[in-house]
PDB file of C-alpha atoms and ligand atoms in Angstrom:
ATOM      1  CA  UNK A   1      21.416-123.290 118.119  1.00 57.00           C
ATOM      2  CA  UNK A   2      25.228-123.261 117.685  1.00 58.00           C
ATOM      3  CA  UNK A   3      24.894-125.279 114.449  1.00 58.00           C
ATOM      4  CA  UNK A   4      22.216-122.873 113.238  1.00 58.00           C
ATOM      5  CA  UNK A   5      24.526-119.968 114.184  1.00 57.00           C
ATOM      6  CA  UNK A   6      27.338-121.419 112.095  1.00 52.00           C
ATOM      7  CA  UNK A   7      25.037-121.604 109.113  1.00 54.00           C
ATOM      8  CA  UNK A   8      23.762-118.079 109.827  1.00 59.00           C
ATOM      9  CA  UNK A   9      20.175-119.352 110.152  1.00 58.00           C
ATOM     10  CA  UNK A  10      17.985-117.100 112.252  1.00 74.00           C
ATOM     11  CA  UNK A  11      16.289-119.692 114.353  1.00 82.00           C
ATOM     12  CA  UNK A  12      16.416-120.518 118.044  1.00 91.00           C
ATOM     13  CA  UNK A  13      15.562-118.805 121.300  1.00 95.00           C
ATOM     14  CA  UNK A  14      16.152-115.141 122.098  1.00 97.00           C
ATOM     15  CA  UNK A  15      16.383-114.469 125.839  1.00 97.00           C
ATOM     16  CA  UNK A  16      15.919-110.837 126.766  1.00 98.00           C
ATOM     17  CA  UNK A  17      15.524-109.299 130.206  1.00 98.00           C
ATOM     18  CA  UNK A  18      14.105-105.792 130.396  1.00 98.00           C
ATOM     19  CA  UNK A  19      13.497-103.427 133.315  1.00 95.00           C
ATOM     20  CA  UNK A  20       9.886-102.538 133.997  1.00 93.00           C
ATOM     21  CA  UNK A  21       9.703 -99.190 132.177  1.00 94.00           C
ATOM     22  CA  UNK A  22      10.997-100.783 128.942  1.00 96.00           C
ATOM     23  CA  UNK A  23       7.772-102.798 128.777  1.00 95.00           C
ATOM     24  CA  UNK A  24       6.122 -99.785 127.111  1.00 93.00           C
ATOM     25  CA  UNK A  25       8.137-100.150 123.916  1.00 94.00           C
ATOM     26  CA  UNK A  26      10.113-103.426 123.697  1.00 96.00           C
ATOM     27  CA  UNK A  27       7.039-105.590 122.972  1.00 94.00           C
ATOM     28  CA  UNK A  28       6.146-103.186 120.147  1.00 92.00           C
ATOM     29  CA  UNK A  29       9.578-103.765 118.604  1.00 95.00           C
ATOM     30  CA  UNK A  30       9.502-107.510 119.270  1.00 95.00           C
ATOM     31  CA  UNK A  31       6.206-107.955 117.375  1.00 94.00           C
ATOM     32  CA  UNK A  32       7.530-106.994 113.930  1.00 94.00           C
ATOM     33  CA  UNK A  33      10.871-108.719 114.708  1.00 94.00           C
ATOM     34  CA  UNK A  34       9.066-112.021 115.332  1.00 94.00           C
ATOM     35  CA  UNK A  35       7.037-111.609 112.140  1.00 93.00           C
ATOM     36  CA  UNK A  36      10.300-111.045 110.242  1.00 92.00           C
ATOM     37  CA  UNK A  37      11.982-114.077 111.845  1.00 92.00           C
ATOM     38  CA  UNK A  38       9.234-116.650 112.536  1.00 92.00           C
ATOM     39  CA  UNK A  39      11.843-119.273 113.475  1.00 92.00           C
ATOM     40  CA  UNK A  40      12.834-117.299 116.587  1.00 95.00           C
ATOM     41  CA  UNK A  41      11.172-117.993 119.949  1.00 95.00           C
ATOM     42  CA  UNK A  42      11.381-115.222 122.518  1.00 96.00           C
ATOM     43  CA  UNK A  43      11.715-115.516 126.291  1.00 97.00           C
ATOM     44  CA  UNK A  44      11.113-112.060 127.726  1.00 97.00           C
ATOM     45  CA  UNK A  45      11.609-111.327 131.430  1.00 97.00           C
ATOM     46  CA  UNK A  46      10.271-108.053 132.859  1.00 96.00           C
ATOM     47  CA  UNK A  47      11.920-107.391 136.226  1.00 93.00           C
ATOM     48  CA  UNK A  48      13.185-104.523 138.348  1.00 88.00           C
ATOM     49  CA  UNK A  49      16.693-103.172 137.879  1.00 89.00           C
ATOM     50  CA  UNK A  50      18.216-105.087 140.814  1.00 88.00           C
ATOM     51  CA  UNK A  51      16.893-108.393 139.459  1.00 92.00           C
ATOM     52  CA  UNK A  52      18.081-107.528 135.929  1.00 95.00           C
ATOM     53  CA  UNK A  53      21.582-106.943 137.295  1.00 95.00           C
ATOM     54  CA  UNK A  54      21.488-110.267 139.162  1.00 95.00           C
ATOM     55  CA  UNK A  55      20.531-112.038 135.926  1.00 97.00           C
ATOM     56  CA  UNK A  56      23.271-110.172 134.032  1.00 97.00           C
ATOM     57  CA  UNK A  57      25.861-111.190 136.647  1.00 97.00           C
ATOM     58  CA  UNK A  58      24.759-114.838 136.254  1.00 97.00           C
ATOM     59  CA  UNK A  59      24.793-114.551 132.411  1.00 97.00           C
ATOM     60  CA  UNK A  60      21.236-115.922 132.205  1.00 97.00           C
ATOM     61  CA  UNK A  61      20.056-114.080 129.087  1.00 98.00           C
ATOM     62  CA  UNK A  62      21.341-112.888 125.716  1.00 98.00           C
ATOM     63  CA  UNK A  63      20.583-109.188 126.099  1.00 98.00           C
ATOM     64  CA  UNK A  64      19.432-106.767 128.799  1.00 98.00           C
ATOM     65  CA  UNK A  65      17.579-103.489 128.270  1.00 98.00           C
ATOM     66  CA  UNK A  66      18.025-100.945 131.039  1.00 96.00           C
ATOM     67  CA  UNK A  67      18.457 -97.240 131.668  1.00 94.00           C
ATOM     68  CA  UNK A  68      21.254 -97.380 134.255  1.00 90.00           C
ATOM     69  CA  UNK A  69      23.848-100.068 133.387  1.00 93.00           C
ATOM     70  CA  UNK A  70      25.723-101.276 136.468  1.00 94.00           C
ATOM     71  CA  UNK A  71      29.174 -99.895 137.293  1.00 93.00           C
ATOM     72  CA  UNK A  72      30.004-103.011 139.287  1.00 93.00           C
ATOM     73  CA  UNK A  73      30.157-105.465 136.345  1.00 95.00           C
ATOM     74  CA  UNK A  74      32.241-105.418 133.153  1.00 97.00           C
ATOM     75  CA  UNK A  75      29.673-104.941 130.383  1.00 97.00           C
ATOM     76  CA  UNK A  76      29.215-103.855 126.795  1.00 97.00           C
ATOM     77  CA  UNK A  77      26.596-101.076 126.701  1.00 97.00           C
ATOM     78  CA  UNK A  78      25.081 -99.356 123.703  1.00 97.00           C
ATOM     79  CA  UNK A  79      22.595 -96.464 123.924  1.00 97.00           C
ATOM     80  CA  UNK A  80      19.865 -96.897 121.297  1.00 96.00           C
ATOM     81  CA  UNK A  81      16.872 -94.759 122.293  1.00 96.00           C
ATOM     82  CA  UNK A  82      16.106 -91.665 124.368  1.00 96.00           C
ATOM     83  CA  UNK A  83      14.384 -92.042 127.721  1.00 96.00           C
ATOM     84  CA  UNK A  84      13.229 -88.558 128.760  1.00 96.00           C
ATOM     85  CA  UNK A  85      11.857 -88.144 132.276  1.00 97.00           C
ATOM     86  CA  UNK A  86       9.077 -85.621 132.881  1.00 96.00           C
ATOM     87  CA  UNK A  87       7.117 -84.341 135.890  1.00 97.00           C
ATOM     88  CA  UNK A  88       3.446 -85.343 136.040  1.00 96.00           C
ATOM     89  CA  UNK A  89       0.690 -83.873 138.208  1.00 97.00           C
ATOM     90  CA  UNK A  90      -3.096 -84.256 138.388  1.00 96.00           C
ATOM     91  CA  UNK A  91      -4.718 -82.406 135.475  1.00 93.00           C
ATOM     92  CA  UNK A  92      -6.270 -79.801 137.801  1.00 95.00           C
ATOM     93  CA  UNK A  93      -3.012 -79.051 139.676  1.00 97.00           C
ATOM     94  CA  UNK A  94      -2.421 -75.270 140.076  1.00 97.00           C
ATOM     95  CA  UNK A  95       0.856 -75.570 138.120  1.00 97.00           C
ATOM     96  CA  UNK A  96      -0.710 -77.437 135.153  1.00 95.00           C
ATOM     97  CA  UNK A  97      -0.404 -75.215 132.112  1.00 93.00           C
ATOM     98  CA  UNK A  98       2.092 -72.793 133.750  1.00 96.00           C
ATOM     99  CA  UNK A  99       5.218 -72.115 131.714  1.00 96.00           C
ATOM    100  CA  UNK A 100       8.834 -72.548 132.830  1.00 96.00           C
ATOM    101  CA  UNK A 101       8.070 -73.435 136.441  1.00 97.00           C
ATOM    102  CA  UNK A 102      11.143 -72.906 138.621  1.00 97.00           C
ATOM    103  CA  UNK A 103      12.753 -76.153 139.692  1.00 96.00           C
ATOM    104  CA  UNK A 104      12.885 -75.129 143.360  1.00 94.00           C
ATOM    105  CA  UNK A 105       9.079 -74.880 143.324  1.00 95.00           C
ATOM    106  CA  UNK A 106       9.070 -78.713 143.250  1.00 95.00           C
ATOM    107  CA  UNK A 107      10.441 -78.779 146.809  1.00 94.00           C
ATOM    108  CA  UNK A 108       6.972 -77.585 147.945  1.00 95.00           C
ATOM    109  CA  UNK A 109       5.197 -80.560 146.355  1.00 97.00           C
ATOM    110  CA  UNK A 110       4.571 -84.024 147.792  1.00 97.00           C
ATOM    111  CA  UNK A 111       6.340 -86.603 145.607  1.00 97.00           C
ATOM    112  CA  UNK A 112       5.170 -90.053 144.636  1.00 98.00           C
ATOM    113  CA  UNK A 113       8.425 -91.977 144.181  1.00 96.00           C
ATOM    114  CA  UNK A 114       9.268 -95.300 142.573  1.00 95.00           C
ATOM    115  CA  UNK A 115      10.819 -98.053 144.693  1.00 92.00           C
ATOM    116  CA  UNK A 116      14.536 -97.893 145.706  1.00 91.00           C
ATOM    117  CA  UNK A 117      16.623 -99.438 142.904  1.00 86.00           C
ATOM    118  CA  UNK A 118      14.339 -98.111 140.130  1.00 90.00           C
ATOM    119  CA  UNK A 119      16.367 -96.476 137.351  1.00 90.00           C
ATOM    120  CA  UNK A 120      13.789 -93.680 137.133  1.00 94.00           C
ATOM    121  CA  UNK A 121      14.162 -92.983 140.840  1.00 94.00           C
ATOM    122  CA  UNK A 122      17.975 -93.061 140.739  1.00 92.00           C
ATOM    123  CA  UNK A 123      18.046 -90.579 137.824  1.00 93.00           C
ATOM    124  CA  UNK A 124      15.410 -88.254 139.343  1.00 95.00           C
ATOM    125  CA  UNK A 125      17.114 -88.143 142.741  1.00 95.00           C
ATOM    126  CA  UNK A 126      20.511 -87.514 141.153  1.00 95.00           C
ATOM    127  CA  UNK A 127      19.129 -84.658 139.045  1.00 97.00           C
ATOM    128  CA  UNK A 128      17.271 -83.017 141.948  1.00 96.00           C
ATOM    129  CA  UNK A 129      20.266 -83.436 144.302  1.00 96.00           C
ATOM    130  CA  UNK A 130      22.558 -81.802 141.726  1.00 97.00           C
ATOM    131  CA  UNK A 131      20.251 -78.747 142.014  1.00 96.00           C
ATOM    132  CA  UNK A 132      20.164 -79.041 145.813  1.00 95.00           C
ATOM    133  CA  UNK A 133      16.499 -80.003 145.875  1.00 94.00           C
ATOM    134  CA  UNK A 134      15.368 -82.557 148.400  1.00 92.00           C
ATOM    135  CA  UNK A 135      12.045 -84.054 147.291  1.00 91.00           C
ATOM    136  CA  UNK A 136       9.449 -84.631 149.991  1.00 92.00           C
ATOM    137  CA  UNK A 137       8.418 -88.242 149.307  1.00 90.00           C
ATOM    138  CA  UNK A 138       4.875 -88.926 150.448  1.00 88.00           C
ATOM    139  CA  UNK A 139       4.714 -92.456 149.140  1.00 95.00           C
ATOM    140  CA  UNK A 140       6.801 -94.998 147.241  1.00 95.00           C
ATOM    141  CA  UNK A 141       5.279 -97.422 144.793  1.00 96.00           C
ATOM    142  CA  UNK A 142       6.709-100.377 142.906  1.00 92.00           C
ATOM    143  CA  UNK A 143       5.499 -99.615 139.384  1.00 92.00           C
ATOM    144  CA  UNK A 144       4.610 -96.817 136.968  1.00 94.00           C
ATOM    145  CA  UNK A 145       0.914 -97.694 136.747  1.00 93.00           C
ATOM    146  CA  UNK A 146       0.471 -97.300 140.505  1.00 95.00           C
ATOM    147  CA  UNK A 147       2.437 -94.017 140.368  1.00 96.00           C
ATOM    148  CA  UNK A 148       0.179 -92.634 137.619  1.00 95.00           C
ATOM    149  CA  UNK A 149      -3.060 -93.585 139.396  1.00 94.00           C
ATOM    150  CA  UNK A 150      -1.809 -92.114 142.668  1.00 96.00           C
ATOM    151  CA  UNK A 151      -0.830 -88.849 140.965  1.00 96.00           C
ATOM    152  CA  UNK A 152      -4.190 -88.756 139.146  1.00 95.00           C
ATOM    153  CA  UNK A 153      -5.894 -89.159 142.536  1.00 95.00           C
ATOM    154  CA  UNK A 154      -4.275 -85.907 143.671  1.00 96.00           C
ATOM    155  CA  UNK A 155      -1.785 -87.334 146.174  1.00 97.00           C
ATOM    156  CA  UNK A 156       1.298 -85.684 144.681  1.00 97.00           C
ATOM    157  CA  UNK A 157       3.525 -85.189 141.666  1.00 98.00           C
ATOM    158  CA  UNK A 158       6.012 -87.682 140.194  1.00 98.00           C
ATOM    159  CA  UNK A 159       8.960 -87.982 137.844  1.00 97.00           C
ATOM    160  CA  UNK A 160       8.194 -90.590 135.199  1.00 96.00           C
ATOM    161  CA  UNK A 161       9.512 -91.758 131.838  1.00 95.00           C
ATOM    162  CA  UNK A 162       7.742 -90.328 128.785  1.00 93.00           C
ATOM    163  CA  UNK A 163       7.471 -93.934 127.593  1.00 93.00           C
ATOM    164  CA  UNK A 164       5.129 -94.654 130.523  1.00 93.00           C
ATOM    165  CA  UNK A 165       2.724 -92.031 129.146  1.00 91.00           C
ATOM    166  CA  UNK A 166       2.393 -93.676 125.738  1.00 81.00           C
ATOM    167  CA  UNK A 167      -0.878 -95.467 124.956  1.00 66.00           C
ATOM    168  CA  UNK A 168      -2.155 -93.699 128.028  1.00 64.00           C
ATOM    169  CA  UNK A 169      -5.793 -94.290 128.963  1.00 61.00           C
ATOM    170  CA  UNK A 170      -5.577 -91.526 131.619  1.00 68.00           C
ATOM    171  CA  UNK A 171      -4.876 -88.581 129.324  1.00 72.00           C
ATOM    172  CA  UNK A 172      -7.577 -86.438 130.851  1.00 81.00           C
ATOM    173  CA  UNK A 173      -6.482 -87.086 134.439  1.00 90.00           C
ATOM    174  CA  UNK A 174      -2.789 -86.165 134.239  1.00 93.00           C
ATOM    175  CA  UNK A 175      -0.768 -83.137 133.123  1.00 93.00           C
ATOM    176  CA  UNK A 176       2.922 -82.913 132.260  1.00 94.00           C
ATOM    177  CA  UNK A 177       4.398 -79.882 134.063  1.00 96.00           C
ATOM    178  CA  UNK A 178       6.737 -77.531 132.218  1.00 96.00           C
ATOM    179  CA  UNK A 179       9.504 -77.446 134.857  1.00 97.00           C
ATOM    180  CA  UNK A 180      12.858 -75.803 134.124  1.00 97.00           C
ATOM    181  CA  UNK A 181      15.563 -78.428 133.557  1.00 96.00           C
ATOM    182  CA  UNK A 182      13.024 -81.084 132.487  1.00 97.00           C
ATOM    183  CA  UNK A 183      12.816 -83.403 130.678  1.00 96.00           C
ATOM    184  CA  UNK A 184      15.818 -85.120 132.244  1.00 97.00           C
ATOM    185  CA  UNK A 185      17.624 -86.536 129.202  1.00 95.00           C
ATOM    186  CA  UNK A 186      18.593 -90.193 129.470  1.00 95.00           C
ATOM    187  CA  UNK A 187      19.084 -93.188 127.210  1.00 96.00           C
ATOM    188  CA  UNK A 188      18.029 -96.779 127.032  1.00 97.00           C
ATOM    189  CA  UNK A 189      20.951 -99.189 126.722  1.00 97.00           C
ATOM    190  CA  UNK A 190      21.361-102.665 125.324  1.00 98.00           C
ATOM    191  CA  UNK A 191      23.710-104.361 127.784  1.00 98.00           C
ATOM    192  CA  UNK A 192      25.487-107.727 127.840  1.00 98.00           C
ATOM    193  CA  UNK A 193      28.517-109.148 129.659  1.00 97.00           C
ATOM    194  CA  UNK A 194      31.857-107.832 128.356  1.00 96.00           C
ATOM    195  CA  UNK A 195      33.556-110.322 126.036  1.00 95.00           C
ATOM    196  CA  UNK A 196      30.389-112.381 125.450  1.00 96.00           C
ATOM    197  CA  UNK A 197      29.974-113.639 121.898  1.00 96.00           C
ATOM    198  CA  UNK A 198      26.364-113.041 120.949  1.00 96.00           C
ATOM    199  CA  UNK A 199      24.396-115.774 119.185  1.00 94.00           C
ATOM    200  CA  UNK A 200      23.271-114.989 115.639  1.00 92.00           C
ATOM    201  CA  UNK A 201      19.716-114.528 116.923  1.00 94.00           C
ATOM    202  CA  UNK A 202      20.831-112.131 119.682  1.00 96.00           C
ATOM    203  CA  UNK A 203      23.046-110.187 117.280  1.00 95.00           C
ATOM    204  CA  UNK A 204      20.171-109.997 114.791  1.00 94.00           C
ATOM    205  CA  UNK A 205      17.835-108.558 117.448  1.00 96.00           C
ATOM    206  CA  UNK A 206      20.521-106.138 118.631  1.00 97.00           C
ATOM    207  CA  UNK A 207      20.989-104.861 115.058  1.00 96.00           C
ATOM    208  CA  UNK A 208      17.208-104.676 114.642  1.00 96.00           C
ATOM    209  CA  UNK A 209      16.881-102.517 117.792  1.00 96.00           C
ATOM    210  CA  UNK A 210      19.557-100.106 116.568  1.00 95.00           C
ATOM    211  CA  UNK A 211      17.842 -99.874 113.172  1.00 95.00           C
ATOM    212  CA  UNK A 212      14.183 -99.685 114.239  1.00 95.00           C
ATOM    213  CA  UNK A 213      14.310 -97.724 117.525  1.00 93.00           C
ATOM    214  CA  UNK A 214      13.625 -94.572 115.496  1.00 92.00           C
ATOM    215  CA  UNK A 215       9.952 -95.647 115.196  1.00 89.00           C
ATOM    216  CA  UNK A 216       9.595 -95.281 118.979  1.00 90.00           C
ATOM    217  CA  UNK A 217      11.780 -92.162 118.980  1.00 87.00           C
ATOM    218  CA  UNK A 218       9.272 -90.518 116.617  1.00 85.00           C
ATOM    219  CA  UNK A 219       6.480 -91.135 119.119  1.00 83.00           C
ATOM    220  CA  UNK A 220       8.494 -89.323 121.784  1.00 83.00           C
ATOM    221  CA  UNK A 221       8.503 -86.208 119.609  1.00 77.00           C
ATOM    222  CA  UNK A 222       4.682 -85.933 119.849  1.00 75.00           C
ATOM    223  CA  UNK A 223       3.295 -83.774 122.676  1.00 69.00           C
ATOM    224  CA  UNK A 224       2.807 -85.836 125.839  1.00 67.00           C
ATOM    225  CA  UNK A 225      -0.765 -86.371 126.991  1.00 63.00           C
ATOM    226  CA  UNK A 226      -3.145 -83.639 125.958  1.00 51.00           C
ATOM    227  CA  UNK A 227      -1.954 -80.052 125.888  1.00 45.00           C
ATOM    228  CA  UNK A 228      -2.933 -78.251 129.092  1.00 42.00           C
ATOM    229  CA  UNK A 229      -4.272 -74.690 128.859  1.00 44.00           C
ATOM    230  CA  UNK A 230      -1.407 -72.201 129.131  1.00 48.00           C
ATOM    231  CA  UNK A 231      -1.749 -69.734 131.989  1.00 49.00           C
ATOM    232  CA  UNK A 232       0.333 -66.582 132.477  1.00 45.00           C
ATOM    233  CA  UNK A 233       2.949 -67.004 135.238  1.00 45.00           C
TER     234      UNK A 233
HETATM  235  P1  PGA B   1      12.792 -98.393 136.034  1.00 77.81           P
HETATM  236  O1  PGA B   1      13.316 -97.956 134.619  1.00 77.81           O
HETATM  237  O2  PGA B   1      12.574 -97.104 136.789  1.00 77.81           O
HETATM  238  O3  PGA B   1      11.498 -99.096 135.702  1.00 77.81           O
HETATM  239  O4  PGA B   1      13.836 -99.237 136.733  1.00 77.81           O
HETATM  240  C1  PGA B   1      14.605 -98.114 134.171  1.00 77.81           C
HETATM  241  C2  PGA B   1      15.290 -96.829 133.949  1.00 77.81           C
HETATM  242  O5  PGA B   1      14.636 -95.840 133.573  1.00 77.81           O
HETATM  243  O6  PGA B   1      16.515 -96.787 134.143  1.00 77.81           O
END
């Protein structure tokens, strides 16, 4: 691969580790990338944030995609795409369709939380704590799909990435609530160890992400799920 790098040939293996929520868009960027560079083989790991940080510390991959880069390791980090977090509820929740719901109203709801260490959970807890709101967690679940099904079943509300609502087969079971202060604005980062010299293949994918992320960004601009009926407050 080093010889190929020296010649600038885009061939070899690209090793990328992504955190679970990035699975909703990275494969859709990898598809066209692989068609453009058929000589590149991809090894994609989808893990939770703690495992991604372990792999980063051990320098096991070329690039890492995550929402909360670690403060404990020297890294290069580049934001390349928005990662807005929204509040979801079952479609028949009394607040579905209400406008500008006060944030403190969320303290009355049961929350379905992600597992400790999830970037979504860290960001949601930080945001709610900064507004002195202590969520009442009814349940914690290790992935977004389980969170969505549990919310759809009427067991509570949840904070979730807009990306997790793309290609959503449950559009008629969930509603996005219009809560003041939401969406929480965050970014996705490409991360790699500070000082690491990227291979030509890794650098090519990094440049591709920066150039093509707008295609996913455009999807985020569309209304999430179906539009709920607006009710007067
Ligand atoms: P996660 O997503 O909640 O699946 O860890 C990463 C993030 O949003 O930071």
